Tab-separated table of C-alpha atoms and ligand atoms in Angstrom:
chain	number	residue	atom	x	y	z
A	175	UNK	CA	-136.662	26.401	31.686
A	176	UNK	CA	-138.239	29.394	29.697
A	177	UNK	CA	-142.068	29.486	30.159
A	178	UNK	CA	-144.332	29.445	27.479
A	179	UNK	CA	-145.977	32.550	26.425
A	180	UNK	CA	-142.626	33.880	25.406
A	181	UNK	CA	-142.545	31.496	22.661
A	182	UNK	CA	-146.396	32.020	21.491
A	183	UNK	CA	-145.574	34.097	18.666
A	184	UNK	CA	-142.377	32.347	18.180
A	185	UNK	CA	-142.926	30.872	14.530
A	186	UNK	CA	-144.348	34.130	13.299
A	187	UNK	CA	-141.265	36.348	14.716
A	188	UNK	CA	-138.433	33.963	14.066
A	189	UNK	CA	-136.208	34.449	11.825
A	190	UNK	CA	-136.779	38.247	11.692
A	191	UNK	CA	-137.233	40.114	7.891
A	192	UNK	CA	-132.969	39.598	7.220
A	193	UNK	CA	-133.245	36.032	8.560
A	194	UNK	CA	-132.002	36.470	11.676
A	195	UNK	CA	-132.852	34.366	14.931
A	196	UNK	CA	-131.241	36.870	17.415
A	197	UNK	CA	-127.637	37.756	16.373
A	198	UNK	CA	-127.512	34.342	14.289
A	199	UNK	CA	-128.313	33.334	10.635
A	200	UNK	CA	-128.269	35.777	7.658
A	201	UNK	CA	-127.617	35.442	4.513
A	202	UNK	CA	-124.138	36.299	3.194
A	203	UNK	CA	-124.443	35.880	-0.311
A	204	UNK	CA	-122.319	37.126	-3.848
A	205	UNK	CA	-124.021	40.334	-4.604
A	206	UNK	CA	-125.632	38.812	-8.195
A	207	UNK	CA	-127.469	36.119	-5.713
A	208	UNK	CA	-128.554	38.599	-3.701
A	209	UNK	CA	-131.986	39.191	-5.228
A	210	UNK	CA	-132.473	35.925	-6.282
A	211	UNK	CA	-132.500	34.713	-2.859
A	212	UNK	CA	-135.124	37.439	-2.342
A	213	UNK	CA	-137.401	36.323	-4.837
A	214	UNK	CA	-137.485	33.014	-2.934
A	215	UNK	CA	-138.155	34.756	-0.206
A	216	UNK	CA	-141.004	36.569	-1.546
A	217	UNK	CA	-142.470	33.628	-3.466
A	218	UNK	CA	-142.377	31.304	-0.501
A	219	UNK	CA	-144.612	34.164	1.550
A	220	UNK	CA	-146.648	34.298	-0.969
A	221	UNK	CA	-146.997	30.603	-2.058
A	222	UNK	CA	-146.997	28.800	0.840
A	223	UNK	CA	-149.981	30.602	2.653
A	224	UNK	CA	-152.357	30.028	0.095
A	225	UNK	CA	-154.565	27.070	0.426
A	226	UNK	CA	-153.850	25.553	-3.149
A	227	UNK	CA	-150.215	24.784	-1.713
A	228	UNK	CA	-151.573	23.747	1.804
A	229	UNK	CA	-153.268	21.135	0.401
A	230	UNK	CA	-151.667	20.122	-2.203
A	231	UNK	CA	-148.940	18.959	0.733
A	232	UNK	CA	-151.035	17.748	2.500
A	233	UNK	CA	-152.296	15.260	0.087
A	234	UNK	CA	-148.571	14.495	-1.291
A	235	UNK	CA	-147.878	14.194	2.998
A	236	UNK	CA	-150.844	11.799	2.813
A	237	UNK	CA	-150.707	9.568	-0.293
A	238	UNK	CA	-146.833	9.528	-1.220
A	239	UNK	CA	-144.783	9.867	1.751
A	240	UNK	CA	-146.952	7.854	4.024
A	241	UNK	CA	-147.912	10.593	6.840
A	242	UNK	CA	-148.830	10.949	9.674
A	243	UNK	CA	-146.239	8.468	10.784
A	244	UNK	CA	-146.839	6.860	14.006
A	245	UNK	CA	-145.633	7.139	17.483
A	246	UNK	CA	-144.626	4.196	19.340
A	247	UNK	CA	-144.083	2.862	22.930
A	248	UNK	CA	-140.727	1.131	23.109
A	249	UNK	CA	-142.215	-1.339	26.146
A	250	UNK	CA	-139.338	-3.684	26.069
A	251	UNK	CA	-136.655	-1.695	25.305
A	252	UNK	CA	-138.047	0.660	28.616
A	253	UNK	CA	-138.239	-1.999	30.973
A	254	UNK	CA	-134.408	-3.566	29.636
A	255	UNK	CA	-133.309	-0.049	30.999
A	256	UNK	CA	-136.051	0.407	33.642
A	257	UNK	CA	-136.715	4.066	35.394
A	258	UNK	CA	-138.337	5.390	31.943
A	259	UNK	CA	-140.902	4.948	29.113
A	260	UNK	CA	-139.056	5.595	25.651
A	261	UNK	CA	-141.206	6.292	22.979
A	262	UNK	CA	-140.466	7.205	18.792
A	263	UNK	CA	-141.843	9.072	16.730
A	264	UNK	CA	-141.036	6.886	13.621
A	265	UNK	CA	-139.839	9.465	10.495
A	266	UNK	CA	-138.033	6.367	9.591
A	267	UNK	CA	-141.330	5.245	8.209
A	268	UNK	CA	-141.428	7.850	5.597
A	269	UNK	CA	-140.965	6.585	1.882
A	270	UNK	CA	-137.044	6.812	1.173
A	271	UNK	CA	-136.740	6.399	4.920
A	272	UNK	CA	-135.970	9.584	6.593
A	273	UNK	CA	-137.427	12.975	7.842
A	274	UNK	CA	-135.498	14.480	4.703
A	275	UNK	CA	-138.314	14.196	2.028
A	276	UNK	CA	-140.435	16.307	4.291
A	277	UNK	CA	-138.801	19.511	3.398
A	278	UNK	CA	-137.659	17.877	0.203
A	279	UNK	CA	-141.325	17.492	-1.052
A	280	UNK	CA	-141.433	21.214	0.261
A	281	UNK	CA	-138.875	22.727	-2.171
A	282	UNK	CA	-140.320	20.690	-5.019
A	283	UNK	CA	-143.460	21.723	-4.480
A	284	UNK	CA	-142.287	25.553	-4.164
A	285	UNK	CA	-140.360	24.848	-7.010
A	286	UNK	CA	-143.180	23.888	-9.062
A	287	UNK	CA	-145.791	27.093	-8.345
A	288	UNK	CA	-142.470	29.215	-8.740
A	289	UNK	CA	-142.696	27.667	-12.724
A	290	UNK	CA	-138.580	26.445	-11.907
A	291	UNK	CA	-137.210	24.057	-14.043
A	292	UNK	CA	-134.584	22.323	-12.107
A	293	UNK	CA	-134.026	21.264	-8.509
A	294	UNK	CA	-129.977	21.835	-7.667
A	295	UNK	CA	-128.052	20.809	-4.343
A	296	UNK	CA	-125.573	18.746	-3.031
A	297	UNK	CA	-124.873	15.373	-0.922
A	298	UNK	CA	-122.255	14.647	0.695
A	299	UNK	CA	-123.394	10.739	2.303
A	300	UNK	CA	-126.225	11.100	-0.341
A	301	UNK	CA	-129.282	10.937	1.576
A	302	UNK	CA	-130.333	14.505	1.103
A	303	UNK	CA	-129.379	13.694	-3.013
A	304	UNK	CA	-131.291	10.581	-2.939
A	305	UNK	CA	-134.733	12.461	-1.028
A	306	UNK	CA	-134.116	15.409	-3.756
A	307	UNK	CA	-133.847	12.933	-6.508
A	308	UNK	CA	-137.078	11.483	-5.416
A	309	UNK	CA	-138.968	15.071	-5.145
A	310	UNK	CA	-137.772	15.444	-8.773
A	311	UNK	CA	-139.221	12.851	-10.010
A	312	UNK	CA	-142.100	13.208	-8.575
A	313	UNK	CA	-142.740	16.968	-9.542
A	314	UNK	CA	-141.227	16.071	-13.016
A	315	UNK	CA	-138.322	18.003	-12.793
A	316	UNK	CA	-135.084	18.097	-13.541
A	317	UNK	CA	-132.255	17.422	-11.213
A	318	UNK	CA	-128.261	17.952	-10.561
A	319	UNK	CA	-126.743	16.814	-7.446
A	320	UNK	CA	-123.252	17.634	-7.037
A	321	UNK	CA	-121.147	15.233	-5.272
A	322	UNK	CA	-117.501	15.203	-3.947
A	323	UNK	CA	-115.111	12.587	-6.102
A	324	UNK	CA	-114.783	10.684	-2.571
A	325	UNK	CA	-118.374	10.267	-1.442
A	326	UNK	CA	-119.347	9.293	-5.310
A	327	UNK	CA	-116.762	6.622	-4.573
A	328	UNK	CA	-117.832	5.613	-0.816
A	329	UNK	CA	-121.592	5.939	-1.157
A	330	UNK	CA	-122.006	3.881	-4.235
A	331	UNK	CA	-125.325	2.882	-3.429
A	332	UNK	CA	-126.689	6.310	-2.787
A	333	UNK	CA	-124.999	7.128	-6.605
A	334	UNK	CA	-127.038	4.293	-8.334
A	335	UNK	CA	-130.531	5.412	-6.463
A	336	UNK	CA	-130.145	8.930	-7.672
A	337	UNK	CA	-129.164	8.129	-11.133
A	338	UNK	CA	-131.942	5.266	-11.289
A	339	UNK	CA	-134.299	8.543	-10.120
A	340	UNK	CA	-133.207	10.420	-13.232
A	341	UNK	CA	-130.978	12.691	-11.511
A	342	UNK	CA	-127.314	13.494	-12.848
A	343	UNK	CA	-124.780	13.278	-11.021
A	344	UNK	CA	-122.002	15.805	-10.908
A	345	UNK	CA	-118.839	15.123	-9.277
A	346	UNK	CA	-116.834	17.958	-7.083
A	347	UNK	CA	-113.295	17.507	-8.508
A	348	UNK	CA	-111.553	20.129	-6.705
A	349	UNK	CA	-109.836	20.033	-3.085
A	350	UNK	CA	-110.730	17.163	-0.378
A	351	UNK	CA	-113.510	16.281	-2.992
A	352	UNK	CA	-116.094	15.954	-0.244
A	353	UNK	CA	-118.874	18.039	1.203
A	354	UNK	CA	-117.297	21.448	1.561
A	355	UNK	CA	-116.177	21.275	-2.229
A	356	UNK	CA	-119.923	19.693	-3.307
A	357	UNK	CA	-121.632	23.134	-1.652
A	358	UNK	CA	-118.697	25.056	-4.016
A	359	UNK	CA	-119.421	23.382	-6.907
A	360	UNK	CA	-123.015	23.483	-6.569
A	361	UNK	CA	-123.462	27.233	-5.809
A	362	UNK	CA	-121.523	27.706	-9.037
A	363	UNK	CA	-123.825	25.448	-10.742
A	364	UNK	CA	-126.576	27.396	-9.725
A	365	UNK	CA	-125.429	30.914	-10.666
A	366	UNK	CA	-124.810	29.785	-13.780
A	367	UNK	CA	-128.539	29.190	-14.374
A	368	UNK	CA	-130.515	30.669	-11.488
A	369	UNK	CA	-133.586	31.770	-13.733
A	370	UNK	CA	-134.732	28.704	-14.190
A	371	UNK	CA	-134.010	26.622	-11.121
A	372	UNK	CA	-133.817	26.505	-7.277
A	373	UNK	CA	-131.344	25.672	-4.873
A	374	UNK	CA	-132.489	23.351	-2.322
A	375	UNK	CA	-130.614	22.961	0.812
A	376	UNK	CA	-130.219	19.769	2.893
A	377	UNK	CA	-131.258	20.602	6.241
A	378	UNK	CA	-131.874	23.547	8.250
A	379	UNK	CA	-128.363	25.809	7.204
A	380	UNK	CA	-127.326	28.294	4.581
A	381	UNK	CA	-128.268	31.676	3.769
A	382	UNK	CA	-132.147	33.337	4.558
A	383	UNK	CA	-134.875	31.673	3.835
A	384	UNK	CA	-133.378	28.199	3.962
A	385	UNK	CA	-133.324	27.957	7.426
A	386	UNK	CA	-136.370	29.143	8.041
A	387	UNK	CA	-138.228	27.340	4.826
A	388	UNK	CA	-136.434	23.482	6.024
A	389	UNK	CA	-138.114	24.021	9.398
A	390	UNK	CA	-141.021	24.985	8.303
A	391	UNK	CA	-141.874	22.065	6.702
A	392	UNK	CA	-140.281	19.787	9.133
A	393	UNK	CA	-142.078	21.149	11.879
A	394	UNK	CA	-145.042	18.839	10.782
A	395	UNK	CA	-143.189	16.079	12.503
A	396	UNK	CA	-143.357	17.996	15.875
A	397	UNK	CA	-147.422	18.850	15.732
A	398	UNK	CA	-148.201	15.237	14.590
A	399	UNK	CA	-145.873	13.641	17.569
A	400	UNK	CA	-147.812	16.480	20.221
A	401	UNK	CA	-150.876	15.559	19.470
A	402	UNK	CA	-150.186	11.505	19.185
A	403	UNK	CA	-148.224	11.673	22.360
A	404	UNK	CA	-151.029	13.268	24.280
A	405	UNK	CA	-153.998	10.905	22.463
A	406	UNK	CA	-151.900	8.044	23.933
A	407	UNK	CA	-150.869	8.851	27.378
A	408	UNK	CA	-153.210	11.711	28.614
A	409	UNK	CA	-150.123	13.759	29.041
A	410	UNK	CA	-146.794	15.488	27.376
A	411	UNK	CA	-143.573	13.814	27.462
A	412	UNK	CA	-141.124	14.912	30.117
A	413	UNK	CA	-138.648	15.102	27.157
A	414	UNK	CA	-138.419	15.046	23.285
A	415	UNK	CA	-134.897	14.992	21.905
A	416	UNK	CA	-132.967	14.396	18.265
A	417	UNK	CA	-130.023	13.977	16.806
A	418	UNK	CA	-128.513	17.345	15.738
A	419	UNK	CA	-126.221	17.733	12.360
A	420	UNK	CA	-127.263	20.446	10.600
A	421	UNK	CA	-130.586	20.459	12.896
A	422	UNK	CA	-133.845	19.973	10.374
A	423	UNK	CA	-135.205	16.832	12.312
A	424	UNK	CA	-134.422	18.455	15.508
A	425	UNK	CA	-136.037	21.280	14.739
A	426	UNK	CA	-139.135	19.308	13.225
A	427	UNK	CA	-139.794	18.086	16.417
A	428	UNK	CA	-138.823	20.787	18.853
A	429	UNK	CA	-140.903	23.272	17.748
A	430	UNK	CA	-144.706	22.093	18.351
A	431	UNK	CA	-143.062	21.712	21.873
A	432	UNK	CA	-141.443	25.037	22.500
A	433	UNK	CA	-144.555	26.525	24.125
A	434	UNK	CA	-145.167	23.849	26.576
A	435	UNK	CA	-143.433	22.591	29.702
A	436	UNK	CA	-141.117	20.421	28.440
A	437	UNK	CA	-137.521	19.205	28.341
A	438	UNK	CA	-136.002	19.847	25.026
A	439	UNK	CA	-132.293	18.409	24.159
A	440	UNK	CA	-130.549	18.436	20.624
A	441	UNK	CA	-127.974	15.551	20.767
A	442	UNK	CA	-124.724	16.039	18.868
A	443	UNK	CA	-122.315	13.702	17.735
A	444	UNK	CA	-119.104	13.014	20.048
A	445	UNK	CA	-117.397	11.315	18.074
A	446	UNK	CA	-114.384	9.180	19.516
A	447	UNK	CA	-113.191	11.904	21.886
A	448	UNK	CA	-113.047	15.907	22.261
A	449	UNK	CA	-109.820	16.921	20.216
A	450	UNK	CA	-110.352	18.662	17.195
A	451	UNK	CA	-111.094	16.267	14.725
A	452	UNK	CA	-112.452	13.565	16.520
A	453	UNK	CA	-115.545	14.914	16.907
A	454	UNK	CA	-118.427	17.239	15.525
A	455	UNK	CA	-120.459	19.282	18.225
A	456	UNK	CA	-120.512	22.229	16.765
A	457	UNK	CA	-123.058	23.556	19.992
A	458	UNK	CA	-120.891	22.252	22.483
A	459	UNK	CA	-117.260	23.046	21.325
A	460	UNK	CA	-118.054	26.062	18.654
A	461	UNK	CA	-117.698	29.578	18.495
A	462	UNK	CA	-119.442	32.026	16.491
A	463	UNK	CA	-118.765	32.142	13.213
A	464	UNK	CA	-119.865	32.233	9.247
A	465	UNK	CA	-119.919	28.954	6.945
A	466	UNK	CA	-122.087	28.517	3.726
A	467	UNK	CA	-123.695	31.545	4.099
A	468	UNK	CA	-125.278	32.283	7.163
A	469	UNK	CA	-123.567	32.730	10.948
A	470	UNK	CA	-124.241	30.219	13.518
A	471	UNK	CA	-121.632	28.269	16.100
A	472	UNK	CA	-119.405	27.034	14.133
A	473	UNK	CA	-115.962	24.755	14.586
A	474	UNK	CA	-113.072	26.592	13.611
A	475	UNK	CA	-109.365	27.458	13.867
A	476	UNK	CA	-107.670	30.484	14.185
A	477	UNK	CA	-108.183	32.066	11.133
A	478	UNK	CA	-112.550	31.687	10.828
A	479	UNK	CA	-111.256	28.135	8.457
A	480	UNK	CA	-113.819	25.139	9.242
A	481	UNK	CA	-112.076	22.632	11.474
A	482	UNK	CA	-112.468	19.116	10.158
A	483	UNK	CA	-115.082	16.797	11.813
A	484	UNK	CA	-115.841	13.376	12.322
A	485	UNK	CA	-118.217	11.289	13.247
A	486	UNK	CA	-119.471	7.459	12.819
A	487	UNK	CA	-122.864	9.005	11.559
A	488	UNK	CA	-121.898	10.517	7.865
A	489	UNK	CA	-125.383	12.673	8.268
A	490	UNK	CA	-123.824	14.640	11.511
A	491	UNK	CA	-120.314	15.366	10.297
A	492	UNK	CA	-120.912	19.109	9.446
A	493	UNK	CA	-118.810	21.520	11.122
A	494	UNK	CA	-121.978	23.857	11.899
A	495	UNK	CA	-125.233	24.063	12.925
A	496	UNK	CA	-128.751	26.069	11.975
A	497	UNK	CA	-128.560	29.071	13.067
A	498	UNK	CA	-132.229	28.926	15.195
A	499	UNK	CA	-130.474	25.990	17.688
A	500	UNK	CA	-127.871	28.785	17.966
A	501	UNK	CA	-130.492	30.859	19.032
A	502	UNK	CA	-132.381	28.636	21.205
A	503	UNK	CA	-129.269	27.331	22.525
A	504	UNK	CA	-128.684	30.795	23.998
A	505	UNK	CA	-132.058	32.186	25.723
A	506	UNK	CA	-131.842	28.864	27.317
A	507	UNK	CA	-135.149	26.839	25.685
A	508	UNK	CA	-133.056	23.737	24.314
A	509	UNK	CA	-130.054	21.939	25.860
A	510	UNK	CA	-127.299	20.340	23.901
A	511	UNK	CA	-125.470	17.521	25.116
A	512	UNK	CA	-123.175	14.895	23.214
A	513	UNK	CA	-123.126	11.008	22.975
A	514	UNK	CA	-120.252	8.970	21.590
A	515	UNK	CA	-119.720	6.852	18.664
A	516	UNK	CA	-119.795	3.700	21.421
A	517	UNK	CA	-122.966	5.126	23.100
A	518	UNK	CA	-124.730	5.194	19.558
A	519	UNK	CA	-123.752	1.980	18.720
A	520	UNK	CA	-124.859	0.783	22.068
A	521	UNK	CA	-128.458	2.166	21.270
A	522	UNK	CA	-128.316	1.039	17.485
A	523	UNK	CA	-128.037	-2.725	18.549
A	524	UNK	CA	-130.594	-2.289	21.643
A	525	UNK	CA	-133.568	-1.079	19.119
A	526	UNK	CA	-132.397	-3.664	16.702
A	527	UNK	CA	-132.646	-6.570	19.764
A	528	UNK	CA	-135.180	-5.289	21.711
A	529	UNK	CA	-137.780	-3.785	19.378
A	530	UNK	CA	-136.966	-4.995	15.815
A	531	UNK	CA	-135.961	-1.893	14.412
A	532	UNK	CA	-133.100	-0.957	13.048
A	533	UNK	CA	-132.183	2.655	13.110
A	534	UNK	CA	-130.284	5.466	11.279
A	535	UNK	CA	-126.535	5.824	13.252
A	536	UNK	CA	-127.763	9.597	12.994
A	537	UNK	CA	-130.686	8.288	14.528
A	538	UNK	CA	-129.171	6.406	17.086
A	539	UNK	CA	-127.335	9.012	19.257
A	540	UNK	CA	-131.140	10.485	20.051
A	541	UNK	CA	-132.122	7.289	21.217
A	542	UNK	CA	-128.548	6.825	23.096
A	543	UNK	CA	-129.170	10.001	24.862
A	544	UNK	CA	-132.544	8.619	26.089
A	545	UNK	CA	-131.203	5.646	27.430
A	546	UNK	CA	-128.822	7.454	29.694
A	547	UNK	CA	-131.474	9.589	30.981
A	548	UNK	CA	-133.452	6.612	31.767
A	549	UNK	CA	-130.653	5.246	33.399
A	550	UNK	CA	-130.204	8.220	35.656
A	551	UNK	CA	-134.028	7.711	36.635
A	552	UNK	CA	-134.981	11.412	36.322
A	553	UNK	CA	-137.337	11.650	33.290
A	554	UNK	CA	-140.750	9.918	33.096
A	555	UNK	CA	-141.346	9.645	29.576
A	556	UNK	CA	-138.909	10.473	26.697
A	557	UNK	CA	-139.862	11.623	23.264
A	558	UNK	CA	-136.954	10.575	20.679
A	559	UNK	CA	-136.633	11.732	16.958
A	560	UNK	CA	-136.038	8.367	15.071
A	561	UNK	CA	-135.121	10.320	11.851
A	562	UNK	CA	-134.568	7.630	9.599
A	563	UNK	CA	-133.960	3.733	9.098
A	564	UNK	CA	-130.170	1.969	9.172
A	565	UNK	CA	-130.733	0.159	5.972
A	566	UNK	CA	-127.626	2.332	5.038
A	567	UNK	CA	-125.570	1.340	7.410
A	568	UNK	CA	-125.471	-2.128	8.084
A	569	UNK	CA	-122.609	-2.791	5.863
A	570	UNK	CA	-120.503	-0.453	7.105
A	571	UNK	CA	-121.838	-1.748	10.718
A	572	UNK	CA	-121.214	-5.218	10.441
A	573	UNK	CA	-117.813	-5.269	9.645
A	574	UNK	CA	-116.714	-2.834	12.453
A	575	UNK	CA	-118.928	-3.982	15.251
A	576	UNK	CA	-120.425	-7.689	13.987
A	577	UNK	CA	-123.811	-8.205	15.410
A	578	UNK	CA	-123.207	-6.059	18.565
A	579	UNK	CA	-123.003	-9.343	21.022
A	580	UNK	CA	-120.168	-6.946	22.900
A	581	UNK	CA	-122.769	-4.522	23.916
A	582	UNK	CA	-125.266	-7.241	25.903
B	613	PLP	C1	-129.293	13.708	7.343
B	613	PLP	C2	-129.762	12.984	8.517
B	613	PLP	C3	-129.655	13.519	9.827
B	613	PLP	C4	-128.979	14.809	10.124
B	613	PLP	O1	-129.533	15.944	9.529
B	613	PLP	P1	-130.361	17.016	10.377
B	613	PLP	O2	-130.562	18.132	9.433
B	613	PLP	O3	-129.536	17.376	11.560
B	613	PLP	O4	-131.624	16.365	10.777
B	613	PLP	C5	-130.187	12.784	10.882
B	613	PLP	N1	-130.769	11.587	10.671
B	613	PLP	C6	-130.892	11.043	9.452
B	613	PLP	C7	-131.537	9.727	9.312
B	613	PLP	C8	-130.378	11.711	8.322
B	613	PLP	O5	-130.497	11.163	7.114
């Protein structure tokens, strides 16, 4: 493991002035976006430091989202697997139910002081639409979410929310009609009308300063979970872990813990197996590579083309990864391992049984991955990510696995 004090100027030093975390991230861009990007840039250095912004988060942290959210002792759960104490920290808690309106509220916010009219992105399961919808309304803004034809179709929930939030809804025609042609359709939305909106990406991805900017106001989750963790057992945790799609609630957490002495693991999805297209570890099975704008490890064929993913979680199935777990993948701070579709689902019905909470799928590989370490008896206490809740998935839950009597 890396010690410490090469990490103690870590947030003020990564990403570098281009964006880079070591030879990853970037921000390859069509020239006429170029200094826009920059201005956002500029305007978040500026904005964000001064103490109008601070606290006008912190009070939107405080009285809308519901912040600080707790961490919690999973006593029952840890003695079913024995060898281990499993805690939570519970973003799940948050209003809309995930660690996604932390950086949405973030953008909004930025948004607002930058005098922007509009807040554009797009979904492909819908939660990052639904959290942006929700910052929109909030700040009074307008909002377009574009959507592939497919997801509009399979996430009709998720549709409804946003529209019942006031944002539109713009389908992706073109292609597969999912994610990849949503990002398309939405960049070309924006540089239609760049002056008088912002671009807000869903997780910690895309071109300088997203990546940067997403975990910057994740990393909240992290500091709060530090100092709960230590109020309630005297000590750190052995290890703090999260699911890993495009890497924002990973990243919240991990990074109040890079400077101390302790196990860090990003968890990505295995899918049902490791052929292409069964699964989507990007970390694990990736090679360097450029997607959306910025370089990072990235599943691909021949030819630099994406390679198509899968995975029962709709928030992991992205065939990249921020470009900072690239980086800290690299020197060696965090580990990446993988858990299955069938180990997640194991986990899911375990918190439901066990503790009376239902979590995310997404949610579920962390907490899978902390189960088998407790198993193998070699970590003390373990720190898991519960990004968000499983409201959204029991449907598509029930009538695959029933009410999980297979897994006790
Ligand atoms: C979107 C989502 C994820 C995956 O996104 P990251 O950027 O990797 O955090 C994980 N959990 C939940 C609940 C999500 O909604």
């Amino acid at each position: 493991m890396k010690t410490y004090r090469d990490f103690d100027r870590y947030m003020k030093d990564f990403p570098d002035k281009n964006g880079y975390f070591g030879q990853y991230g970037g921000a390859f861009l069509p020239p006429q976006l170029v200094p826009v990007f920059e201005e956002i840039t500029d305007s978040y250095h500026k904005i964000c430091h001064s103490a109008h912004f601070i606290s006008e988060l912190r009070r939107i942290r405080r009285e809308f989202q519901g912040r600080p959210t707790p961490v919690y002792n999973c006593e029952r759960l840890s003695r079913q697997i024995g060898n281990s104490q499993i805690y939570l920290k519970r973003e799940d808690l948050n209003h809309t139910g995930a660690h996604k309106i932390n950086h949405c509220m973030g953008e909004g916010l930025l948004a607002k002081f930058m005098g922007k009219k509009k807040l554009i992105a797009e979904t492909g399961a819908g939660q990052h639409g639904v959290a942006l919808a929700t910052a929109a309304a909030y700040f009074g803004l307008e909002c377009d979410i574009y959507m592939g034809e497919v997801d509009i179709a399979k996430q009709h929930p998720n549709v409804v929310r946003m529209k019942m939030l006031g944002a539109n809804v713009i389908p992706a025609t073109h292609g597969l009609k999912t994610l990849k042609e949503a990002v398309d359709a939405a960049f070309e939305g924006y540089m239609k009308e760049y002056e008088h909106s912002i671009y807000c990406i869903g997780s910690v991805v895309g071109p300088h300063p997203f990546p940067m900017m997403v975990r910057d106001f994740q990393a909240v989750v992290g500091f709060e979970a530090k100092e709960q963790f230590v109020a309630m057992t005297g000590a750190l945790p052995d290890v703090v872990c999260a699911s890993v799609g495009g890497g924002s609630n990973a990243l919240g957490i991990f990074e109040a813990f890079l400077p101390e002495p302790v196990e860090i693991v990003g968890v990505e999805p295995g899918g049902r197996g490791n052929n292409v297209g069964d699964h989507a570890a990007s970390m694990t099975y990736g090679k360097k590579g450029v997607l959306h704008g910025f370089e990072s490890m990235l599943l691909q064929d021949e030819n630099g083309e994406p390679q198509t993913v899968y995975s029962i979680a709709s928030g992991l199935d992205y065939p990249s990864v921020g470009p900072e777990h690239a980086y800290l993948h690299e020197c060696g701070r965090v580990q990446y391992d993988v858990i299955s579709d069938e180990e997640a689902m194991e986990a899911f019905f375990f918190l439901c049984r066990y503790e009376g909470i239902i979590p995310a799928i997404e949610s579920a590989h962390a907490l899978a991955y902390a189960l088998r370490r407790a198993r193998a008896g070699d970590a003390g206490t373990i720190l898991v990510n519960l990004s968000g809740r499983g409201d959204k998935d029991i449907d598509y839950i029930y009538e695959k696995y029933g009410t999980g009597e297979q897994f006790f």
